[in-house]
Coordinates of C-alpha atoms in Angstrom, one line a residue:
X1 CA -10.2 -25.9 -6.9
X2 CA -7.4 -23.6 -8.1
X3 CA -5.6 -21.5 -5.5
X4 CA -6.3 -17.8 -5.2
X5 CA -3.5 -15.1 -5.3
X6 CA -3.4 -11.4 -4.8
X7 CA -1.2 -8.6 -6.0
X8 CA -0.2 -5.6 -3.9
X9 CA 1.3 -2.5 -5.5
X10 CA 3.3 0.0 -3.4
X11 CA 4.5 3.3 -4.8
X12 CA 7.1 4.8 -2.5
X13 CA 9.1 8.0 -2.8
X14 CA 11.7 6.4 -5.1
X15 CA 10.2 3.2 -6.5
X16 CA 7.1 1.2 -7.6
X17 CA 6.9 -2.3 -6.3
X18 CA 4.5 -5.2 -7.0
X19 CA 4.2 -8.4 -5.0
X20 CA 2.2 -11.6 -5.6
X21 CA 1.0 -13.3 -2.4
X22 CA -1.1 -16.2 -1.5
X23 CA -3.8 -16.4 1.2
X24 CA -1.3 -17.2 4.0
X25 CA 0.7 -14.0 3.2
X26 CA 3.6 -15.8 1.6
X27 CA 5.3 -13.6 -1.0
X28 CA 5.7 -15.7 -4.1
X29 CA 7.3 -13.0 -6.3
X30 CA 8.4 -9.3 -6.1
X31 CA 9.4 -6.8 -8.7
X32 CA 10.5 -3.2 -8.2
X33 CA 11.4 -0.3 -10.5
X34 CA 13.0 2.9 -9.6
X35 CA 11.0 6.1 -10.2
X36 CA 12.3 9.6 -10.9
X37 CA 12.0 12.6 -8.7
X38 CA 12.5 15.8 -10.6
X39 CA 14.2 18.7 -8.7
X40 CA 14.5 22.3 -9.6
X41 CA 18.1 23.5 -9.1
X42 CA 16.8 27.0 -8.6
X43 CA 14.5 26.0 -5.8
X44 CA 15.3 23.3 -3.3
X45 CA 11.6 23.1 -2.2
X46 CA 10.5 21.6 -5.5
X47 CA 9.9 17.8 -5.8
X48 CA 7.9 16.5 -8.8
X49 CA 7.1 13.1 -10.4
X50 CA 5.2 11.7 -13.3
X51 CA 2.1 9.4 -13.1
X52 CA 2.9 8.1 -16.6
X53 CA 6.3 6.8 -15.5
X54 CA 4.9 5.4 -12.3
X55 CA 2.1 3.6 -14.1
X56 CA 4.5 2.1 -16.6
X57 CA 6.6 0.8 -13.7
X58 CA 3.6 -0.7 -12.0
X59 CA 2.5 -2.4 -15.2
X60 CA 6.0 -3.9 -15.8
X61 CA 6.2 -5.0 -12.1
X62 CA 2.8 -6.7 -12.2
X63 CA 3.7 -8.7 -15.4
X64 CA 7.1 -9.6 -13.8
X65 CA 5.6 -11.2 -10.7
X66 CA 3.0 -13.2 -12.7
X67 CA 5.8 -14.5 -15.0
X68 CA 8.2 -15.3 -12.2
X69 CA 5.6 -17.2 -10.2
X70 CA 4.1 -18.8 -13.3
X71 CA 0.6 -18.0 -12.1
X72 CA -2.1 -17.5 -14.7
X73 CA -3.8 -14.2 -14.5
X74 CA -7.2 -15.8 -13.9
X75 CA -6.0 -17.0 -10.5
X76 CA -5.3 -13.4 -9.3
X77 CA -8.5 -12.6 -7.4
X78 CA -7.7 -9.1 -6.3
X79 CA -5.3 -6.2 -6.5
X80 CA -4.7 -3.4 -4.1
X81 CA -2.7 -0.1 -4.3
X82 CA -0.9 2.2 -1.9
X83 CA 1.2 5.2 -2.7
X84 CA 2.8 8.3 -1.1
X85 CA 0.4 11.1 -0.1
X86 CA 1.4 13.2 -3.1
X87 CA -0.9 15.4 -5.3
X88 CA -1.6 14.0 -8.7
X89 CA -3.2 16.3 -11.3
X90 CA -4.9 15.4 -14.5
X91 CA -7.4 17.0 -16.9
X92 CA -11.0 15.9 -16.9
X93 CA -10.2 13.0 -19.2
X94 CA -7.4 11.7 -16.9
X95 CA -4.5 13.0 -19.0
X96 CA -1.5 14.3 -17.0
X97 CA -1.6 18.0 -16.2
X98 CA 1.7 19.7 -15.5
X99 CA 2.4 21.1 -12.1
X100 CA 5.7 22.7 -13.2
X101 CA 5.8 26.5 -13.3
X102 CA 6.2 27.8 -16.9
X103 CA 5.5 24.4 -18.4
X104 CA 1.7 24.3 -17.9
X105 CA -0.4 22.0 -20.2
X106 CA -1.5 18.5 -20.8
X107 CA 0.5 15.5 -22.0
X108 CA 2.3 12.3 -21.0
X109 CA 5.7 13.9 -20.7
X110 CA 4.5 16.3 -18.0
X111 CA 5.5 16.2 -14.4
X112 CA 2.0 16.1 -12.9
X113 CA 2.7 15.0 -9.3
X114 CA 3.7 17.4 -6.5
X115 CA 5.5 15.0 -4.2
X116 CA 4.7 14.9 -0.5
X117 CA 8.2 16.3 0.3
X118 CA 7.6 19.4 -1.9
X119 CA 7.6 22.5 0.3
X120 CA 6.5 25.1 -2.3
X121 CA 3.2 25.9 -0.5
X122 CA 4.6 27.7 2.6
X123 CA 2.5 30.8 2.1
X124 CA -0.6 28.8 1.3
X125 CA -0.2 26.6 4.4
X126 CA 0.1 29.8 6.5
X127 CA -3.1 31.2 4.9
X128 CA -5.0 27.9 5.7
X129 CA -3.7 27.8 9.3
X130 CA -4.9 31.4 9.8
X131 CA -8.4 30.5 8.8
X132 CA -9.4 29.2 12.3
X133 CA -11.6 26.5 10.6
X134 CA -12.8 23.4 12.5
X135 CA -11.0 21.4 9.7
X136 CA -7.7 22.3 11.5
X137 CA -8.8 20.5 14.6
X138 CA -8.7 17.2 12.7
X139 CA -5.1 17.6 11.5
X140 CA -3.5 18.2 14.9
X141 CA -4.3 21.9 15.0
X142 CA -1.9 22.8 12.2
X143 CA -2.2 21.9 8.5
X144 CA 1.1 20.7 7.0
X145 CA 2.3 22.1 3.7
X146 CA 2.9 18.4 2.8
X147 CA -0.9 18.0 2.5
X148 CA -2.9 18.3 -0.7
X149 CA -5.0 21.5 -0.2
X150 CA -2.1 23.8 0.4
X151 CA -0.7 22.5 -2.9
X152 CA -4.0 22.9 -4.7
X153 CA -4.1 26.5 -3.5
X154 CA -0.6 27.0 -4.8
X155 CA -1.6 25.8 -8.2
X156 CA -4.7 28.1 -8.1
X157 CA -2.4 31.0 -7.6
X158 CA 0.2 30.1 -10.2
X159 CA -1.4 27.9 -12.9
X160 CA -3.2 29.6 -15.8
X161 CA -6.9 29.6 -14.9
X162 CA -8.0 27.8 -18.0
X163 CA -5.9 24.8 -16.9
X164 CA -6.9 25.0 -13.3
X165 CA -10.6 24.9 -14.1
X166 CA -10.1 21.7 -16.2
X167 CA -8.0 19.9 -13.6
X168 CA -8.9 17.0 -11.3
X169 CA -6.9 16.7 -8.1
X170 CA -6.1 13.3 -6.6
X171 CA -4.2 11.9 -3.7
X172 CA -1.9 9.5 -5.5
X173 CA -3.4 6.2 -4.3
X174 CA -6.8 7.3 -5.7
X175 CA -5.3 8.2 -9.0
X176 CA -3.8 4.7 -9.3
X177 CA -7.2 3.0 -8.6
X178 CA -8.7 5.4 -11.2
X179 CA -6.1 4.3 -13.8
X180 CA -6.8 0.7 -12.9
X181 CA -10.6 0.9 -13.1
X182 CA -11.7 4.2 -14.8
X183 CA -13.8 4.8 -11.7
X184 CA -13.6 8.1 -9.9
X185 CA -14.5 7.0 -6.4
X186 CA -12.1 8.1 -3.7
X187 CA -10.8 6.5 -0.6
X188 CA -11.8 7.8 2.8
X189 CA -8.1 7.3 3.8
X190 CA -6.8 9.8 1.2
X191 CA -9.5 12.4 1.6
X192 CA -9.6 12.4 5.4
X193 CA -5.9 12.2 6.0
X194 CA -4.6 14.6 3.3
X195 CA -7.4 16.5 1.6
X196 CA -9.1 18.5 4.4
X197 CA -12.2 16.2 4.3
X198 CA -13.9 15.6 7.7
X199 CA -16.3 12.6 7.3
X200 CA -20.0 13.3 7.7
X201 CA -21.2 13.1 11.2
X202 CA -18.1 14.5 12.9
X203 CA -19.3 17.6 14.7
X204 CA -22.1 18.0 12.2
X205 CA -19.7 17.9 9.2
X206 CA -21.0 17.2 5.7
X207 CA -17.6 16.1 4.5
X208 CA -16.2 19.0 2.6
X209 CA -16.5 22.3 4.5
X210 CA -17.7 24.9 2.0
X211 CA -17.0 27.8 4.4
X212 CA -13.4 26.7 4.8
X213 CA -12.8 26.4 1.0
X214 CA -14.3 29.9 0.4
X215 CA -12.3 31.4 3.2
X216 CA -8.9 30.1 2.0
X217 CA -9.5 31.1 -1.7
X218 CA -10.7 27.9 -3.2
X219 CA -14.4 28.7 -3.3
X220 CA -14.8 27.5 -6.9
X221 CA -14.2 23.9 -5.7
X222 CA -17.2 24.3 -3.4
X223 CA -19.4 25.9 -6.1
X224 CA -18.7 23.0 -8.4
X225 CA -19.8 20.6 -5.7
X226 CA -16.2 19.5 -5.1
X227 CA -16.1 17.5 -8.4
X228 CA -12.5 18.4 -8.9
X229 CA -11.4 16.7 -5.7
X230 CA -13.8 13.7 -5.6
X231 CA -17.3 15.1 -5.2
X232 CA -19.8 15.2 -2.4
X233 CA -20.7 11.7 -1.1
X234 CA -24.1 10.6 -2.2
X235 CA -24.4 13.5 -4.7
X236 CA -21.5 14.0 -7.0
X237 CA -19.0 11.5 -5.6
X238 CA -18.5 8.1 -4.0
X239 CA -16.2 7.6 -1.1
X240 CA -15.1 4.1 0.0
X241 CA -13.3 2.7 3.0
X242 CA -10.1 0.6 2.7
X243 CA -10.5 -2.6 0.7
X244 CA -14.0 -1.9 -0.7
X245 CA -14.2 -2.9 -4.4
X246 CA -13.7 0.0 -6.8
X247 CA -16.0 0.2 -9.8
X248 CA -16.3 -3.0 -11.8
X249 CA -12.7 -4.0 -11.2
X250 CA -9.8 -3.7 -13.6
X251 CA -10.8 -2.1 -16.9
X252 CA -10.2 -3.7 -20.3
X253 CA -7.5 -1.1 -21.0
X254 CA -5.7 -1.6 -17.7
X255 CA -6.1 -5.4 -17.9
X256 CA -3.9 -5.4 -21.0
X257 CA -1.4 -3.0 -19.4
X258 CA -1.1 -4.9 -16.1
X259 CA -1.4 -8.4 -17.6
X260 CA -4.5 -9.2 -15.5
X261 CA -7.9 -10.4 -16.3
X262 CA -10.5 -7.8 -17.0
X263 CA -12.8 -7.4 -14.0
X264 CA -10.2 -8.4 -11.4
X265 CA -11.4 -6.8 -8.2
X266 CA -9.6 -3.6 -7.1
X267 CA -9.5 -2.6 -3.4
X268 CA -10.0 1.0 -2.5
X269 CA -6.4 2.2 -1.8
X270 CA -4.6 3.8 1.1
X271 CA -1.6 6.0 1.7
X272 CA 1.6 4.0 1.8
X273 CA 2.1 4.4 5.6
X274 CA -1.4 3.1 6.2
X275 CA -0.6 0.1 4.1
X276 CA 2.3 -0.5 6.4
X277 CA -0.1 -0.4 9.3
X278 CA -2.4 -2.9 7.6
X279 CA 0.5 -5.2 6.7
X280 CA 2.0 -5.4 10.2
X281 CA -0.2 -4.7 13.2
X282 CA -2.3 -7.9 12.8
X283 CA 0.7 -10.1 13.5
X284 CA 1.4 -11.8 16.8
X285 CA 4.6 -11.3 18.7
X286 CA 5.9 -14.9 19.0
X287 CA 9.1 -13.9 20.8
X288 CA 7.2 -12.5 23.8
X289 CA 5.8 -15.0 26.3
X290 CA 2.1 -15.3 26.2
X291 CA 1.7 -13.6 22.9
X292 CA -1.5 -14.5 21.1
X293 CA -3.2 -13.5 17.9
X294 CA -4.4 -9.9 18.6
X295 CA -8.0 -8.7 18.5
X296 CA -9.0 -5.6 16.7
X297 CA -9.1 -3.8 20.1
X298 CA -5.4 -4.7 20.7
X299 CA -4.5 -2.6 17.6
X300 CA -4.9 0.5 19.7
X301 CA -1.8 -0.4 21.7
X302 CA 0.4 -0.9 18.7
X303 CA 2.2 2.0 17.0
X304 CA 3.1 1.2 13.4
X305 CA 6.3 3.0 12.4
X306 CA 6.7 3.0 8.6
X307 CA 10.4 4.0 8.2
X308 CA 12.0 4.8 4.9
X309 CA 12.9 8.1 3.4
X310 CA 10.7 9.6 6.0
X311 CA 8.9 7.9 8.9
X312 CA 5.2 7.8 9.7
X313 CA 3.8 6.8 13.1
X314 CA 0.2 5.5 13.0
X315 CA -2.0 4.3 15.8
X316 CA -5.7 3.4 15.8
X317 CA -8.3 4.1 18.5
X318 CA -12.0 3.4 19.0
X319 CA -12.5 7.0 20.1
X320 CA -11.1 10.3 18.8
X321 CA -7.8 11.3 20.5
X322 CA -6.6 14.9 19.9
X323 CA -2.8 15.2 20.0
X324 CA -1.4 18.7 19.3
X325 CA 1.0 18.6 16.4
X326 CA 0.0 15.1 15.4
X327 CA -2.3 14.6 12.4
X328 CA -5.8 13.4 13.0
X329 CA -7.8 12.1 14.5
X330 CA -9.1 10.7 11.2
X331 CA -12.4 8.8 11.2
X332 CA -12.8 5.7 8.9
X333 CA -9.1 6.1 7.7
X334 CA -8.9 2.3 7.5
X335 CA -11.7 0.7 9.6
X336 CA -15.2 2.2 9.6
X337 CA -16.0 3.7 13.0
X338 CA -12.3 3.7 14.1
X339 CA -10.0 6.7 14.3
X340 CA -6.3 7.1 13.4
X341 CA -3.6 9.5 14.5
X342 CA -0.5 10.0 12.4
X343 CA 2.8 11.4 13.6
X344 CA 5.8 11.6 11.5
X345 CA 9.4 12.6 10.8
X346 CA 9.9 14.4 7.5
X347 CA 13.4 13.0 7.0
X348 CA 14.9 9.8 8.5
X349 CA 16.5 7.5 5.8
X350 CA 17.2 10.7 3.8
X351 CA 18.7 12.3 7.0
X352 CA 21.0 9.3 7.6
X353 CA 22.3 9.5 4.0
X354 CA 22.8 13.2 4.2
X355 CA 24.7 13.1 7.5
X356 CA 27.0 10.4 6.1
X357 CA 27.5 11.9 2.6
X358 CA 28.4 15.4 3.9
X359 CA 31.2 14.1 6.2
X360 CA 34.8 14.4 4.8
X361 CA 35.3 10.6 5.4
X362 CA 32.3 9.5 3.5
X363 CA 34.1 8.5 0.3
X364 CA 36.8 6.6 2.3
X365 CA 34.2 4.5 4.1
X366 CA 32.3 3.8 0.9
X367 CA 35.6 2.7 -0.8
X368 CA 36.3 0.3 2.1
X369 CA 32.8 -1.1 1.8
X370 CA 33.3 -1.6 -2.0
X371 CA 36.6 -3.4 -1.4
X372 CA 35.0 -5.7 1.1
X373 CA 31.9 -6.2 -1.0
X374 CA 29.5 -5.0 1.7
X375 CA 27.7 -1.8 2.4
X376 CA 29.0 1.3 4.2
X377 CA 26.5 0.9 7.1
X378 CA 28.1 -2.4 8.0
X379 CA 31.6 -0.7 7.9
X380 CA 30.3 2.1 10.2
X381 CA 28.9 -0.4 12.7
X382 CA 32.2 -2.3 12.7
X383 CA 34.1 0.9 13.4
X384 CA 31.7 1.7 16.3
X385 CA 32.2 -1.8 17.8
X386 CA 36.0 -1.4 17.4
X387 CA 35.9 2.0 19.1
X388 CA 33.8 0.6 21.9
X389 CA 36.5 -2.0 22.6
X390 CA 39.3 0.6 22.3
X391 CA 37.6 3.0 24.8
X392 CA 36.7 0.1 27.0
X393 CA 33.1 1.4 27.1
X394 CA 30.1 -0.8 28.2
X395 CA 27.6 0.4 25.6
X396 CA 27.6 2.3 22.3
X397 CA 25.6 5.3 23.5
X398 CA 28.6 6.1 25.7
X399 CA 30.6 6.9 22.6
X400 CA 28.3 9.8 21.6
X401 CA 27.7 11.2 25.1
X402 CA 29.1 14.5 23.9
X403 CA 27.5 14.4 20.5
X404 CA 24.0 15.9 20.2
X405 CA 22.0 16.1 17.0
X406 CA 18.6 17.7 16.5
X407 CA 17.3 16.0 13.3
X408 CA 14.7 18.4 11.7
X409 CA 16.8 19.4 8.6
X410 CA 13.6 19.4 6.5
X411 CA 11.3 20.9 9.1
X412 CA 9.3 19.3 11.9
X413 CA 6.2 17.2 11.0
X414 CA 5.4 16.0 14.6
X415 CA 4.8 16.9 17.3
X416 CA 5.8 20.5 16.8
X417 CA 4.1 20.9 13.3
X418 CA 6.7 23.5 12.5
X419 CA 8.2 23.5 9.0
X420 CA 10.7 26.3 10.0
X421 CA 12.6 24.0 12.4
X422 CA 16.2 23.3 11.3
X423 CA 18.9 20.8 12.2
X424 CA 21.5 21.3 15.0
X425 CA 24.7 19.4 15.5
X426 CA 26.6 19.9 18.7
X427 CA 30.0 18.2 19.4
X428 CA 31.9 18.8 16.2
X429 CA 35.6 18.6 16.3
X430 CA 38.5 19.2 13.8
X431 CA 38.2 15.5 13.0
X432 CA 37.9 14.1 9.4
X433 CA 38.4 10.4 10.4
X434 CA 36.2 7.5 9.7
X435 CA 35.7 7.2 13.5
X436 CA 34.2 10.6 13.7
X437 CA 31.9 9.7 10.8
X438 CA 30.8 6.6 12.6
X439 CA 30.0 8.7 15.7
X440 CA 28.1 11.2 13.6
X441 CA 26.1 8.3 12.1
X442 CA 25.3 6.8 15.5
X443 CA 24.2 10.3 16.8
X444 CA 21.9 10.5 13.9
X445 CA 20.3 7.2 14.8
X446 CA 20.0 8.3 18.4
X447 CA 18.2 11.5 17.3
X448 CA 15.7 9.6 15.2
X449 CA 14.9 7.3 18.1
X450 CA 14.7 10.3 20.6
X451 CA 12.2 12.0 18.3
X452 CA 10.2 8.8 18.0
X453 CA 9.9 8.7 21.8
X454 CA 8.8 12.4 21.8
X455 CA 6.0 11.6 19.3
X456 CA 5.0 8.5 21.3
X457 CA 5.1 10.3 24.6
X458 CA 2.8 13.1 23.2
X459 CA 0.4 10.5 21.9
X460 CA 0.2 8.6 25.2
X461 CA 0.0 11.9 27.2
X462 CA -3.1 12.8 25.3
X463 CA -5.0 9.5 25.6
X464 CA -3.4 6.7 23.6
X465 CA -2.0 3.6 25.4
X466 CA 0.9 2.5 23.2
X467 CA 2.9 -0.5 24.5
X468 CA 4.8 -1.7 21.4
X469 CA 6.1 -0.5 18.0
X470 CA 5.5 -2.5 14.8
X471 CA 8.1 -1.6 12.2
X472 CA 8.1 -1.7 8.4
X473 CA 10.1 0.0 5.6
X474 CA 13.8 0.0 4.6
X475 CA 15.1 1.2 8.0
X476 CA 14.1 -2.1 9.5
X477 CA 17.4 -3.4 8.1
X478 CA 19.3 -1.2 10.5
X479 CA 19.9 -3.2 13.7
X480 CA 21.5 -0.3 15.6
X481 CA 18.5 1.9 15.0
X482 CA 16.1 -0.9 16.0
X483 CA 17.9 -1.5 19.3
X484 CA 18.0 2.3 20.0
X485 CA 14.3 2.5 19.4
X486 CA 13.7 -0.3 21.9
X487 CA 16.0 1.2 24.5
X488 CA 15.0 4.9 24.1
X489 CA 11.2 4.3 23.8
X490 CA 11.4 1.4 26.4
X491 CA 9.0 -0.8 24.5
X492 CA 9.4 -4.0 22.4
X493 CA 10.0 -3.4 18.7
X494 CA 8.3 -6.0 16.4
X495 CA 10.1 -6.5 13.1
X496 CA 8.2 -7.7 10.0
X497 CA 8.8 -11.0 8.3
X498 CA 10.1 -9.0 5.2
X499 CA 11.4 -5.5 5.5
X500 CA 10.8 -4.9 1.8
X501 CA 7.4 -6.4 1.4
X502 CA 5.4 -5.5 4.6
X503 CA 3.9 -2.3 3.0
X504 CA 3.1 -4.0 -0.3
X505 CA 1.6 -6.9 1.7
X506 CA -0.8 -4.5 3.2
X507 CA -1.9 -3.5 -0.3
X508 CA -2.3 -7.1 -1.3
X509 CA -4.6 -7.5 1.8
X510 CA -6.8 -4.8 0.4
X511 CA -6.9 -6.6 -2.9
X512 CA -8.0 -9.8 -1.1
X513 CA -10.6 -7.9 0.8
X514 CA -12.1 -6.6 -2.4
X515 CA -11.9 -10.0 -4.0
X516 CA -13.6 -11.7 -1.0
X517 CA -16.4 -9.1 -1.0
X518 CA -16.9 -9.5 -4.7
X519 CA -17.1 -13.3 -4.3
X520 CA -19.8 -12.8 -1.7
X521 CA -21.7 -10.1 -3.6
X522 CA -20.7 -9.6 -7.2
X523 CA -22.7 -6.4 -7.6
X524 CA -20.5 -3.3 -7.7
X525 CA -20.9 -0.4 -5.2
X526 CA -22.7 2.3 -7.2
X527 CA -24.0 4.6 -4.4
X528 CA -22.9 6.0 -1.1
X529 CA -25.6 4.2 1.0
X530 CA -24.5 0.8 -0.4
X531 CA -20.9 1.8 0.4
X532 CA -21.7 2.6 4.0
X533 CA -23.9 -0.4 4.5
X534 CA -21.2 -2.8 3.2
X535 CA -18.4 -1.0 5.0
X536 CA -19.4 -2.6 8.4
X537 CA -19.0 -6.1 7.0
X538 CA -15.6 -5.0 5.5
X539 CA -14.4 -4.2 9.1
X540 CA -14.6 -7.8 10.2
X541 CA -13.4 -9.2 6.8
X542 CA -10.3 -7.0 6.6
X543 CA -9.2 -7.7 10.2
X544 CA -9.6 -11.4 9.6
X545 CA -7.4 -11.1 6.5
X546 CA -4.8 -9.1 8.4
X547 CA -4.7 -11.7 11.2
X548 CA -4.4 -14.5 8.7
X549 CA -1.8 -13.0 6.3
X550 CA 0.4 -11.0 8.7
X551 CA 3.7 -12.8 9.2
X552 CA 5.9 -11.6 12.1
X553 CA 9.6 -11.5 12.2
X554 CA 11.7 -11.2 15.4
X555 CA 11.1 -9.0 18.4
X556 CA 13.7 -6.5 19.7
X557 CA 13.4 -5.8 23.4
X558 CA 14.9 -3.1 25.5
X559 CA 18.3 -4.1 27.0
X560 CA 19.8 -0.9 28.3
X561 CA 21.4 -1.2 31.8
X562 CA 20.8 1.3 34.5
X563 CA 23.7 3.6 33.6
X564 CA 22.8 3.7 30.0
X565 CA 19.1 4.4 30.9
X566 CA 20.3 7.4 32.9
X567 CA 22.4 8.6 30.0
X568 CA 19.5 8.2 27.5
X569 CA 17.2 10.2 29.9
X570 CA 19.7 13.0 29.9
X571 CA 20.0 12.8 26.1
X572 CA 16.2 13.1 25.9
X573 CA 16.2 16.1 28.2
X574 CA 18.9 17.8 26.0
X575 CA 17.0 16.9 22.9
X576 CA 14.0 18.9 24.1
X577 CA 16.2 21.8 25.3
X578 CA 17.6 22.0 21.7
X579 CA 14.0 22.6 20.5
X580 CA 13.4 25.3 23.2
X581 CA 16.7 27.0 22.4
X582 CA 16.1 27.0 18.6
X583 CA 12.7 28.6 19.1
X584 CA 14.1 31.2 21.4
X585 CA 17.0 32.1 19.0
X586 CA 14.6 32.3 16.1
X587 CA 12.4 34.8 18.0
X588 CA 15.4 36.9 19.1
X589 CA 16.6 37.1 15.5
X590 CA 13.1 38.0 14.3
X591 CA 12.9 40.7 17.0
X592 CA 16.3 42.1 16.0
X593 CA 15.2 42.4 12.4
X594 CA 11.8 43.8 13.1
X595 CA 11.1 47.4 11.9

């Protein structure tokens, strides 16, 4: 019998990646293409992308991995997609609909994605958060302007109504499965996590809350039975859990574009952070004594941290856990019957780059790195280690004992849920040296780790029992940050086998789940009852796939001595004081300017 292979597709903030994997989780080939984010020089809050460019990149990457691995398309038994939680807009025929002010209309050249990082919908988020709706209870009490409904409301206010009425609104992962299959079914992950959908059965919810949409000014969506955002389950829409087969698989048109066989099963997609959870938490921890393959129940003790441009912190539970300022709890986000909470930092990798690039010594460090044919992060680490010896200090955190950074330069996602928070840097001197840049860099890493602890502490205080962190994403490559996370959070940090492929591996697992279900029952899911009946079997199937295909890397354990622990506790105390001070200052300024 010929071997079976699966393709995972991951669309991050700056790239589209495809990976070809086998049943053991081995990555046979990878291909990645950069994608463009369009910024408006007049408005720093605007971040837009194009589904046409992203889809073209996906198609090229899929063909690349098949060619590199020399695998015939017939041996690909499933494909899965994940993407950022960004709002994709099309007309009723699936053609891109512009989201750019003054450039409204339909066409391939249009920017039709409002990226997750786009902060244009400040007023709309405030309107939603003043509604008092029960919907807010399931997003941590406060809806973020990064979510989809504030963006849809912004479009309602600014887009010509003839275009708004003929628009369909998708979380980006669902638009990709639509392009792949022509099927309009949506994923529970996208709808529950980002689209103000509370799954039926939760406090008497029917899914979409008509009263909420009328109250915030989007009543026309309710009057049209929510067809523009995916429809009512069992009536005008079909909603699937992660990995369930979408439609009849890859359409004839998409098969030609992707280089796959028509009918290749397509797994219902997830948001990229959730693909990182799928691709990592099923692994064992071989570096820890007594580690065994985990059960599904063990997943509730494992916090997945998907760390790239931003960072998401995801944990699953068998019961709803309400954490103020942390998104969720979301029912059926991945596994039917299980709940997810999602914390996050709006800027981490992006923050590190910004703090380096805005220092006077940045160009000098980058020039040294170029000379030595390495990267500037390695040079900064080398400078820190040299400084450690020069100062005869015992540990790196001693070097930044007088340097304090509060990291929310792009607002706070969790656990404050306050997009008005700003960054604070304490400890600046008249110093333009590379050593000062290295200290600023390390203080930035400290701040990211301190905020991770704050998020984890809030989760545990409210009912979670997190005992380890499972990493994925580009920041896994940063050994200084990984050790700081272990020391500051005081838990083991499990690294993935591949930093670049752990998220896309999660999507490949969804492709395999769809392929395995299709092999067991080749009939497509055409109605909501069938979807719900089959979802229970998918729970066992997907966890088995995760256990089989997850490949662990090394484990980073806490190693701080007693003195360093005391210093880190003080740093954590100061970190929280910076929050209190900023809130106080903001109120005092507001009072001074009040009429």
